[in-house]
Structures are given as C-alpha cells and as structure tokens.
C-alpha cells in the first residue's frame, strides 16, 4: 500500500509540473488556476467587482422605484381623502346652519380652502416623484446598456472556463507526447490543442476588455443618475413641506384670530364707559321728535336712515325709560332707525323702543326661525 501511495504522489507531482509548464508557455504565471498572467488576473478580478457593483446598484434603483410607486399610490389615496374633507368643510361653511353666530362657519370655510390647497401641493409632489424619479430609474434598470454589459461579462466567464479546460487538455497531451517518443499523430493533436488554447486566450483577453469598459461606463451612469434622482426627490418633498407649512401658518392665524375674538370680554371697549343716556349721551328722542327729524332732515349729518335690517344683540341692555327697549344677548331685533347720537330704534318680540346701537351687530343672513322670534 505504501508503494502505491508513493507512486500516486509521484504521478500527481508530474501532472502538476506539466500543467505549470503549459501555463508558463502560454502566458500563465501560476496564479490561482494557473491560466492567467498578472494582467489577466487583475482584469478578471476587476470584472468580478464591476459585476457585483452594477448588480447592487440595479437592485437599489429598483428598490427606489418600488418605494416611490408605493408612496404615490398611498399619497394618491391621501389626496382623495383630503379632497373629500375639503369639500365637506366647504359645504358646511356655505350652508351656515348655526343659530348662534358664524365663527365655526368661517373656520370651516378657511379649513376647506387650505385643505384643498395642501392636497393640490401633494398631488404636484407625487407627479414630480413619478416623472423625475421613478421613470428615469426604471428606464435605466430595464435599459439595454446594463444588459449588454452584463452579457459581455457572462460571455467572458464562459470563455475563461473553456480556456482553463483547454489548458488542462494541453498538459495531458504534452505528457502523452513525451511518453510516445515523438509519435506524429500525438504531436499533431498536441499542436492542435495548443493552437486552440491560444485562440481562447486571445478571445478571452479581448472580450474581458470590452466587458470591463462597458461595465465601468454603466457603473458611472448608475452612480450619477441615482444621486441626481435622490436629490430631485428630496427637493420635491422639501418644496412640498415648505408650501404646506406656509398654508398651515396662515390657516392657524385665521382660526386663532377668530377664537380670540369670540373669547374676548363680553363687554366692548366703548360699553365700559357707556352710562345711562342721561350721562354720556342725550336721551332717546320720542317717536314724534324722531319722525319730525327724519321728515325734515333726511340728509342731516347727525341722523342716518339705514333702512330696515336685522341685528343680533351682543350685550344685554335694560331700558330706563318708557321709550327704551330692553334687550337680552342673543336676541334679534329689527332696526328701523339709527341716529347720529348713538341710538337706534327697532322692534323685538312685539315691542318697540330705543337702545344703544353699539349693543347690536348687523346680520345679513339669519335663519327663518330667528326672524319669526323677532315679531
């Protein structure tokens, strides 16, 4: 058994020396499989790195496209929901069904308008993401340059494998030629095998250069295009959020202003100093005096006829004379006359009289149920 092992070991060493001799003869340097010299080995390693790099970049580009497409689908649904909310808010504000002021009406209209603007901005951003990010990256993932370069690299690998197999075949025929003492047929086959190996090595070198050049070009395009599209995506989202922030700031200002107005003290600044008519303002005119004034001084600067209109009582007023009309906050009064001295004459719940004009606020739109309460 020991003799057999020693003989097998000698045979393996002999074959190895023969392969090394063939590899050196045909440009090999004994690296790796022994097929390539230093230049070819470097080219082979470069191709492997380029192939891995372009494949990873392709996968990343595909991930970006899928992410952006998913974001567009989700964002489109958000636009749909937001638009519906905007329409509902606008509808509520325009109908104005509230019986106690119009503060919420104004807020609903403001919110509906702002929400519509925000959804428009979101739609513009989604459109930009589709045309400026997803489409260019998808085109490159599916483009011919990448596929052609990868096919060249794959062809190079196949030829390289064939060359390695042919180098082994040449080594085997060289050993057989030495054992045959120069038999013509064996030498002819050896020469044919060596010529084939040379052709394979030549093709492999040429194809390797072409594949490396193509993959390098694709890698450079992938890096630049992907970076540009990422920047474009960030810019689109940043512009969208900045615009939405401006809209929200304006909306918040409007709504907070309305809230502050309704939460203000229930007595106006002028009402703090308003005393009974006998102190700071002349007493209300009698009906005879008022009618006389309006009949003879229609264009007098101290008296202004404004026509009939409805006013909402903002602050309670208790009449102190028979010609004054007592009012309760929240009631509605038909105003028939307003004098330059600060008095108004009108009717509320079947009673007529004078009251301070600053205690009411004119209303253009009032529910029919409120109008019926006046009479």
CSV table of C-alpha atoms in Angstrom, one decimal:
chain,number,residue,atom,x,y,z
A,1,UNK,CA,0.0,0.0,0.0
A,2,UNK,CA,2.8,2.4,0.8
A,3,UNK,CA,4.3,1.7,-2.6
A,4,UNK,CA,1.0,2.5,-4.3
A,5,UNK,CA,0.6,5.8,-2.4
A,6,UNK,CA,4.2,6.9,-3.3
A,7,UNK,CA,3.5,6.1,-7.0
A,8,UNK,CA,0.3,8.1,-6.9
A,9,UNK,CA,2.0,11.0,-5.3
A,10,UNK,CA,4.8,11.0,-7.9
A,11,UNK,CA,2.1,11.0,-10.7
A,12,UNK,CA,0.3,14.0,-9.2
A,13,UNK,CA,3.5,15.9,-8.9
A,14,UNK,CA,4.4,15.1,-12.5
A,15,UNK,CA,1.0,16.3,-13.8
A,16,UNK,CA,1.3,19.4,-11.8
A,17,UNK,CA,4.7,20.2,-13.2
A,18,UNK,CA,3.4,19.6,-16.7
A,19,UNK,CA,0.4,22.0,-16.2
A,20,UNK,CA,2.7,24.7,-14.8
A,21,UNK,CA,4.9,24.3,-17.8
A,22,UNK,CA,2.0,24.7,-20.2
A,23,UNK,CA,0.6,27.7,-18.3
A,24,UNK,CA,4.0,29.4,-18.5
A,25,UNK,CA,4.4,28.6,-22.1
A,26,UNK,CA,1.0,30.2,-22.9
A,27,UNK,CA,1.4,33.3,-20.8
A,28,UNK,CA,0.4,31.9,-17.4
A,29,UNK,CA,2.1,32.9,-14.2
A,30,UNK,CA,0.9,30.1,-11.9
A,31,UNK,CA,-1.7,32.3,-10.0
A,32,UNK,CA,-4.9,30.7,-9.0
A,33,UNK,CA,-5.8,28.1,-11.7
A,34,UNK,CA,-2.6,29.0,-13.4
A,35,UNK,CA,-4.3,30.1,-16.6
A,36,UNK,CA,-3.8,33.9,-16.3
A,37,UNK,CA,-0.8,36.1,-16.0
A,38,UNK,CA,-0.9,39.1,-13.7
A,39,UNK,CA,-2.6,41.4,-16.1
A,40,UNK,CA,-5.3,38.9,-17.0
A,41,UNK,CA,-5.9,38.0,-13.3
A,42,UNK,CA,-6.3,41.7,-12.5
A,43,UNK,CA,-8.8,42.1,-15.3
A,44,UNK,CA,-10.7,39.1,-14.1
A,45,UNK,CA,-10.9,40.5,-10.5
A,46,UNK,CA,-11.9,43.9,-11.8
A,47,UNK,CA,-14.8,42.4,-13.8
A,48,UNK,CA,-16.0,40.5,-10.8
A,49,UNK,CA,-16.1,43.7,-8.7
A,50,UNK,CA,-17.8,45.7,-11.5
A,51,UNK,CA,-20.4,42.9,-11.9
A,52,UNK,CA,-21.2,43.0,-8.2
A,53,UNK,CA,-21.3,46.8,-8.1
A,54,UNK,CA,-23.6,47.2,-11.1
A,55,UNK,CA,-25.9,44.4,-9.8
A,56,UNK,CA,-26.2,46.0,-6.3
A,57,UNK,CA,-26.8,49.5,-7.9
A,58,UNK,CA,-29.5,47.9,-10.1
A,59,UNK,CA,-31.2,46.4,-7.1
A,60,UNK,CA,-31.1,49.7,-5.2
A,61,UNK,CA,-32.6,51.6,-8.2
A,62,UNK,CA,-35.3,49.0,-8.4
A,63,UNK,CA,-36.0,49.4,-4.6
A,64,UNK,CA,-36.2,53.2,-5.1
A,65,UNK,CA,-38.7,52.8,-7.9
A,66,UNK,CA,-40.9,50.4,-5.9
A,67,UNK,CA,-40.8,52.7,-2.9
A,68,UNK,CA,-41.7,55.8,-4.9
A,69,UNK,CA,-44.5,53.9,-6.7
A,70,UNK,CA,-45.9,52.7,-3.3
A,71,UNK,CA,-45.6,56.3,-2.0
A,72,UNK,CA,-47.5,57.6,-5.0
A,73,UNK,CA,-50.3,55.0,-4.5
A,74,UNK,CA,-50.6,55.8,-0.8
A,75,UNK,CA,-50.3,59.6,-1.4
A,76,UNK,CA,-53.0,59.5,-4.1
A,77,UNK,CA,-55.4,57.9,-1.6
A,78,UNK,CA,-54.5,60.6,0.9
A,79,UNK,CA,-55.2,63.3,-1.8
A,80,UNK,CA,-58.6,61.6,-2.3
A,81,UNK,CA,-59.4,61.6,1.4
A,82,UNK,CA,-58.2,65.2,1.9
A,83,UNK,CA,-60.1,66.5,-1.1
A,84,UNK,CA,-63.3,64.9,0.3
A,85,UNK,CA,-62.7,66.5,3.7
A,86,UNK,CA,-62.1,69.9,2.0
A,87,UNK,CA,-65.4,69.6,0.1
A,88,UNK,CA,-67.3,68.6,3.3
A,89,UNK,CA,-65.8,71.6,5.2
A,90,UNK,CA,-66.7,73.9,2.3
A,91,UNK,CA,-70.3,72.6,2.2
A,92,UNK,CA,-70.8,73.1,6.0
A,93,UNK,CA,-69.4,76.6,5.8
A,94,UNK,CA,-71.5,77.6,2.9
A,95,UNK,CA,-74.8,76.3,4.4
A,96,UNK,CA,-74.3,78.1,7.7
A,97,UNK,CA,-76.8,76.2,9.8
A,98,UNK,CA,-75.5,77.5,13.1
A,99,UNK,CA,-78.1,79.6,15.0
A,100,UNK,CA,-75.5,81.4,17.3
A,101,UNK,CA,-73.0,83.3,15.2
A,102,UNK,CA,-70.8,82.2,12.3
A,103,UNK,CA,-67.4,81.6,13.9
A,104,UNK,CA,-67.4,77.9,13.1
A,105,UNK,CA,-68.7,78.7,9.6
A,106,UNK,CA,-65.7,80.9,8.9
A,107,UNK,CA,-63.3,78.3,10.3
A,108,UNK,CA,-64.8,75.6,8.2
A,109,UNK,CA,-64.5,77.6,5.0
A,110,UNK,CA,-60.9,78.6,5.8
A,111,UNK,CA,-60.0,75.0,6.6
A,112,UNK,CA,-61.7,73.7,3.4
A,113,UNK,CA,-59.8,76.2,1.3
A,114,UNK,CA,-56.5,75.5,3.0
A,115,UNK,CA,-57.0,71.7,2.8
A,116,UNK,CA,-57.7,72.0,-1.0
A,117,UNK,CA,-54.5,73.9,-1.4
A,118,UNK,CA,-52.5,71.4,0.5
A,119,UNK,CA,-53.9,68.4,-1.5
A,120,UNK,CA,-53.1,70.3,-4.7
A,121,UNK,CA,-49.5,70.7,-3.5
A,122,UNK,CA,-49.4,67.0,-2.5
A,123,UNK,CA,-50.6,66.0,-6.0
A,124,UNK,CA,-47.9,68.1,-7.6
A,125,UNK,CA,-45.3,66.5,-5.5
A,126,UNK,CA,-46.5,63.0,-6.4
A,127,UNK,CA,-46.5,63.8,-10.0
A,128,UNK,CA,-42.9,65.1,-9.8
A,129,UNK,CA,-41.8,62.0,-8.0
A,130,UNK,CA,-43.2,59.8,-10.7
A,131,UNK,CA,-41.8,61.8,-13.7
A,132,UNK,CA,-38.5,62.9,-12.2
A,133,UNK,CA,-37.5,59.9,-10.0
A,134,UNK,CA,-39.4,56.7,-10.8
A,135,UNK,CA,-39.5,56.8,-14.6
A,136,UNK,CA,-35.7,57.7,-15.2
A,137,UNK,CA,-34.6,55.0,-12.7
A,138,UNK,CA,-37.0,52.4,-14.2
A,139,UNK,CA,-35.7,53.1,-17.7
A,140,UNK,CA,-32.1,52.5,-16.6
A,141,UNK,CA,-32.9,49.3,-14.7
A,142,UNK,CA,-34.6,48.0,-17.8
A,143,UNK,CA,-32.2,49.6,-20.3
A,144,UNK,CA,-30.1,47.9,-22.9
A,145,UNK,CA,-26.6,49.3,-21.8
A,146,UNK,CA,-26.8,47.4,-18.5
A,147,UNK,CA,-28.0,44.2,-20.0
A,148,UNK,CA,-25.4,44.3,-22.8
A,149,UNK,CA,-22.6,44.9,-20.4
A,150,UNK,CA,-23.7,42.0,-18.2
A,151,UNK,CA,-23.9,39.7,-21.2
A,152,UNK,CA,-20.4,40.6,-22.2
A,153,UNK,CA,-19.2,39.7,-18.7
A,154,UNK,CA,-21.0,36.4,-18.7
A,155,UNK,CA,-19.5,35.5,-22.1
A,156,UNK,CA,-16.1,36.3,-20.7
A,157,UNK,CA,-16.7,33.9,-17.8
A,158,UNK,CA,-17.7,31.1,-20.2
A,159,UNK,CA,-14.6,31.6,-22.4
A,160,UNK,CA,-12.4,31.7,-19.4
A,161,UNK,CA,-13.8,28.4,-18.2
A,162,UNK,CA,-13.2,26.9,-21.7
A,163,UNK,CA,-9.6,28.2,-21.7
A,164,UNK,CA,-9.0,26.6,-18.3
A,165,UNK,CA,-10.3,23.3,-19.5
A,166,UNK,CA,-8.2,23.5,-22.7
A,167,UNK,CA,-5.1,24.3,-20.7
A,168,UNK,CA,-5.6,21.0,-18.8
A,169,UNK,CA,-6.1,19.2,-22.1
A,170,UNK,CA,-2.8,20.6,-23.5
A,171,UNK,CA,-0.9,19.5,-20.3
A,172,UNK,CA,-2.3,16.0,-20.7
A,173,UNK,CA,-1.3,15.8,-24.4
A,174,UNK,CA,2.2,17.1,-23.6
A,175,UNK,CA,2.7,14.3,-21.1
A,176,UNK,CA,1.5,11.8,-23.6
A,177,UNK,CA,3.8,13.1,-26.3
A,178,UNK,CA,6.8,12.7,-24.1
A,179,UNK,CA,5.8,9.1,-23.4
A,180,UNK,CA,5.3,8.3,-27.1
A,181,UNK,CA,8.8,9.4,-28.1
A,182,UNK,CA,7.6,11.8,-30.7
A,183,UNK,CA,4.7,9.9,-32.4
A,184,UNK,CA,3.5,12.0,-35.3
A,185,UNK,CA,-0.3,11.7,-34.6
A,186,UNK,CA,0.2,12.6,-30.9
A,187,UNK,CA,2.3,15.6,-31.8
A,188,UNK,CA,-0.3,16.8,-34.3
A,189,UNK,CA,-3.0,16.6,-31.7
A,190,UNK,CA,-0.8,18.4,-29.3
A,191,UNK,CA,-0.2,21.3,-31.7
A,192,UNK,CA,-4.0,21.5,-32.5
A,193,UNK,CA,-4.8,21.7,-28.7
A,194,UNK,CA,-2.1,24.4,-28.2
A,195,UNK,CA,-3.5,26.5,-31.1
A,196,UNK,CA,-7.0,26.2,-29.7
A,197,UNK,CA,-5.7,27.4,-26.3
A,198,UNK,CA,-4.1,30.4,-27.9
A,199,UNK,CA,-7.3,31.4,-29.7
A,200,UNK,CA,-9.3,31.1,-26.4
A,201,UNK,CA,-6.8,33.2,-24.5
A,202,UNK,CA,-6.8,35.9,-27.3
A,203,UNK,CA,-10.7,36.0,-27.3
A,204,UNK,CA,-10.8,36.0,-23.6
A,205,UNK,CA,-8.5,39.0,-23.3
A,206,UNK,CA,-10.4,41.0,-26.0
A,207,UNK,CA,-13.8,40.2,-24.5
A,208,UNK,CA,-12.5,40.9,-21.0
A,209,UNK,CA,-11.5,44.4,-22.0
A,210,UNK,CA,-14.8,45.1,-23.7
A,211,UNK,CA,-16.8,43.8,-20.8
A,212,UNK,CA,-14.8,45.9,-18.3
A,213,UNK,CA,-15.2,49.0,-20.4
A,214,UNK,CA,-19.0,48.5,-20.7
A,215,UNK,CA,-19.5,47.7,-17.0
A,216,UNK,CA,-17.4,50.7,-16.0
A,217,UNK,CA,-19.5,53.0,-18.1
A,218,UNK,CA,-22.7,51.6,-16.7
A,219,UNK,CA,-21.4,51.8,-13.2
A,220,UNK,CA,-20.6,55.5,-13.7
A,221,UNK,CA,-24.1,56.2,-15.2
A,222,UNK,CA,-25.8,54.3,-12.3
A,223,UNK,CA,-24.0,56.3,-9.6
A,224,UNK,CA,-24.6,59.7,-11.2
A,225,UNK,CA,-28.2,59.2,-12.3
A,226,UNK,CA,-29.2,57.6,-8.9
A,227,UNK,CA,-27.7,60.5,-7.0
A,228,UNK,CA,-29.4,63.1,-9.2
A,229,UNK,CA,-32.8,61.4,-8.8
A,230,UNK,CA,-32.4,61.2,-5.0
A,231,UNK,CA,-31.6,64.9,-4.9
A,232,UNK,CA,-34.6,65.6,-7.0
A,233,UNK,CA,-36.8,63.6,-4.7
A,234,UNK,CA,-35.5,65.4,-1.6
A,235,UNK,CA,-36.1,68.8,-3.3
A,236,UNK,CA,-39.6,67.9,-4.3
A,237,UNK,CA,-40.5,66.8,-0.8
A,238,UNK,CA,-38.8,69.8,0.8
A,239,UNK,CA,-40.7,72.2,-1.5
A,240,UNK,CA,-44.0,70.5,-0.7
A,241,UNK,CA,-43.5,70.6,3.0
A,242,UNK,CA,-42.4,74.3,2.9
A,243,UNK,CA,-45.5,75.2,0.9
A,244,UNK,CA,-47.8,73.2,3.3
A,245,UNK,CA,-46.2,74.9,6.3
A,246,UNK,CA,-47.0,78.3,4.8
A,247,UNK,CA,-50.6,77.3,4.2
A,248,UNK,CA,-50.9,75.9,7.8
A,249,UNK,CA,-49.3,79.0,9.3
A,250,UNK,CA,-51.8,81.2,7.5
A,251,UNK,CA,-54.7,79.0,8.4
A,252,UNK,CA,-53.7,78.8,12.1
A,253,UNK,CA,-53.5,82.6,12.2
A,254,UNK,CA,-57.0,83.0,10.8
A,255,UNK,CA,-58.5,80.4,13.2
A,256,UNK,CA,-56.7,81.7,16.3
A,257,UNK,CA,-57.9,85.2,15.5
A,258,UNK,CA,-61.5,84.0,15.3
A,259,UNK,CA,-61.1,82.2,18.6
A,260,UNK,CA,-59.6,85.2,20.3
A,261,UNK,CA,-62.5,87.3,19.0
A,262,UNK,CA,-65.2,85.1,20.5
A,263,UNK,CA,-63.3,84.6,23.7
A,264,UNK,CA,-62.8,88.3,24.2
A,265,UNK,CA,-64.6,90.0,27.2
A,266,UNK,CA,-68.3,90.2,26.7
A,267,UNK,CA,-68.3,94.0,27.1
A,268,UNK,CA,-66.9,96.1,24.2
A,269,UNK,CA,-64.4,98.8,25.0
A,270,UNK,CA,-67.0,101.6,24.4
A,271,UNK,CA,-69.5,99.8,26.7
A,272,UNK,CA,-67.2,100.2,29.6
A,273,UNK,CA,-67.8,103.9,29.6
A,274,UNK,CA,-71.4,103.7,28.4
A,275,UNK,CA,-73.7,105.1,31.1
A,276,UNK,CA,-77.4,105.6,31.1
A,277,UNK,CA,-78.5,108.1,28.4
A,278,UNK,CA,-78.8,110.9,31.0
A,279,UNK,CA,-75.0,110.9,31.5
A,280,UNK,CA,-72.9,110.4,28.3
A,281,UNK,CA,-75.5,110.6,25.5
A,282,UNK,CA,-78.7,112.6,25.1
A,283,UNK,CA,-81.9,110.8,26.0
A,284,UNK,CA,-83.6,108.9,23.2
A,285,UNK,CA,-85.9,111.0,21.1
A,286,UNK,CA,-89.6,110.5,21.3
A,287,UNK,CA,-91.3,109.0,18.4
A,288,UNK,CA,-92.8,112.3,17.5
A,289,UNK,CA,-89.4,114.0,17.6
A,290,UNK,CA,-87.8,111.2,15.7
A,291,UNK,CA,-90.4,111.3,13.0
A,292,UNK,CA,-90.0,115.0,12.7
A,293,UNK,CA,-86.3,114.8,12.5
A,294,UNK,CA,-86.4,112.2,9.8
A,295,UNK,CA,-89.0,114.1,7.8
A,296,UNK,CA,-87.2,117.4,7.8
A,297,UNK,CA,-83.6,116.4,7.9
A,298,UNK,CA,-83.1,113.3,5.6
A,299,UNK,CA,-79.6,114.3,4.8
A,300,UNK,CA,-78.5,115.8,8.1
A,301,UNK,CA,-75.1,114.6,9.4
A,302,UNK,CA,-76.4,113.8,12.8
A,303,UNK,CA,-79.0,111.4,11.6
A,304,UNK,CA,-78.7,108.5,9.2
A,305,UNK,CA,-81.5,106.4,7.9
A,306,UNK,CA,-80.0,102.9,7.0
A,307,UNK,CA,-83.2,101.1,6.0
A,308,UNK,CA,-84.6,98.1,7.9
A,309,UNK,CA,-82.1,95.4,8.8
A,310,UNK,CA,-81.7,92.6,11.4
A,311,UNK,CA,-79.2,92.9,14.2
A,312,UNK,CA,-78.1,90.4,16.8
A,313,UNK,CA,-77.9,91.6,20.4
A,314,UNK,CA,-74.4,91.2,21.7
A,315,UNK,CA,-74.8,92.6,25.2
A,316,UNK,CA,-77.9,92.9,27.4
A,317,UNK,CA,-79.5,96.3,27.8
A,318,UNK,CA,-82.1,97.3,30.4
A,319,UNK,CA,-84.2,100.3,29.4
A,320,UNK,CA,-84.7,103.0,32.0
A,321,UNK,CA,-87.4,105.0,30.3
A,322,UNK,CA,-90.7,104.1,28.7
A,323,UNK,CA,-89.3,104.8,25.2
A,324,UNK,CA,-86.3,102.5,25.6
A,325,UNK,CA,-86.3,98.8,24.6
A,326,UNK,CA,-84.8,96.2,26.9
A,327,UNK,CA,-82.7,93.6,25.2
A,328,UNK,CA,-81.2,90.2,26.0
A,329,UNK,CA,-77.9,88.9,24.5
A,330,UNK,CA,-78.6,86.5,21.6
A,331,UNK,CA,-81.9,88.0,20.6
A,332,UNK,CA,-82.5,89.5,17.2
A,333,UNK,CA,-84.0,93.0,16.6
A,334,UNK,CA,-85.4,94.7,13.5
A,335,UNK,CA,-83.5,98.0,13.3
A,336,UNK,CA,-85.5,100.7,11.7
A,337,UNK,CA,-83.7,103.9,12.5
A,338,UNK,CA,-80.2,104.9,13.6
A,339,UNK,CA,-79.4,108.4,14.9
A,340,UNK,CA,-76.1,110.2,14.9
A,341,UNK,CA,-76.2,110.4,18.7
A,342,UNK,CA,-75.6,106.6,19.0
A,343,UNK,CA,-79.2,105.5,19.5
A,344,UNK,CA,-81.1,103.0,17.3
A,345,UNK,CA,-84.9,102.4,17.2
A,346,UNK,CA,-86.3,98.9,16.5
A,347,UNK,CA,-88.6,96.1,17.4
A,348,UNK,CA,-88.0,92.8,19.2
A,349,UNK,CA,-90.7,90.3,20.2
A,350,UNK,CA,-93.5,92.7,19.5
A,351,UNK,CA,-92.1,95.6,21.5
A,352,UNK,CA,-90.5,98.7,20.0
A,353,UNK,CA,-88.2,101.3,21.5
A,354,UNK,CA,-84.8,102.8,21.6
A,355,UNK,CA,-81.5,101.2,22.5
A,356,UNK,CA,-77.7,101.9,22.1
A,357,UNK,CA,-76.6,101.0,18.6
A,358,UNK,CA,-73.3,99.6,19.8
A,359,UNK,CA,-75.0,96.8,21.7
A,360,UNK,CA,-76.0,95.0,18.4
A,361,UNK,CA,-74.2,93.7,15.4
A,362,UNK,CA,-75.8,93.7,11.9
A,363,UNK,CA,-76.5,90.3,10.4
A,364,UNK,CA,-77.0,89.7,6.7
A,365,UNK,CA,-78.1,86.0,6.9
A,366,UNK,CA,-80.4,84.8,9.7
A,367,UNK,CA,-82.4,81.6,9.9
A,368,UNK,CA,-86.2,82.0,9.3
A,369,UNK,CA,-86.8,80.6,12.8
A,370,UNK,CA,-84.8,83.5,14.3
A,371,UNK,CA,-86.7,86.1,12.2
A,372,UNK,CA,-90.0,84.7,13.5
A,373,UNK,CA,-88.9,85.3,17.1
A,374,UNK,CA,-88.5,89.0,16.4
A,375,UNK,CA,-92.2,89.6,15.8
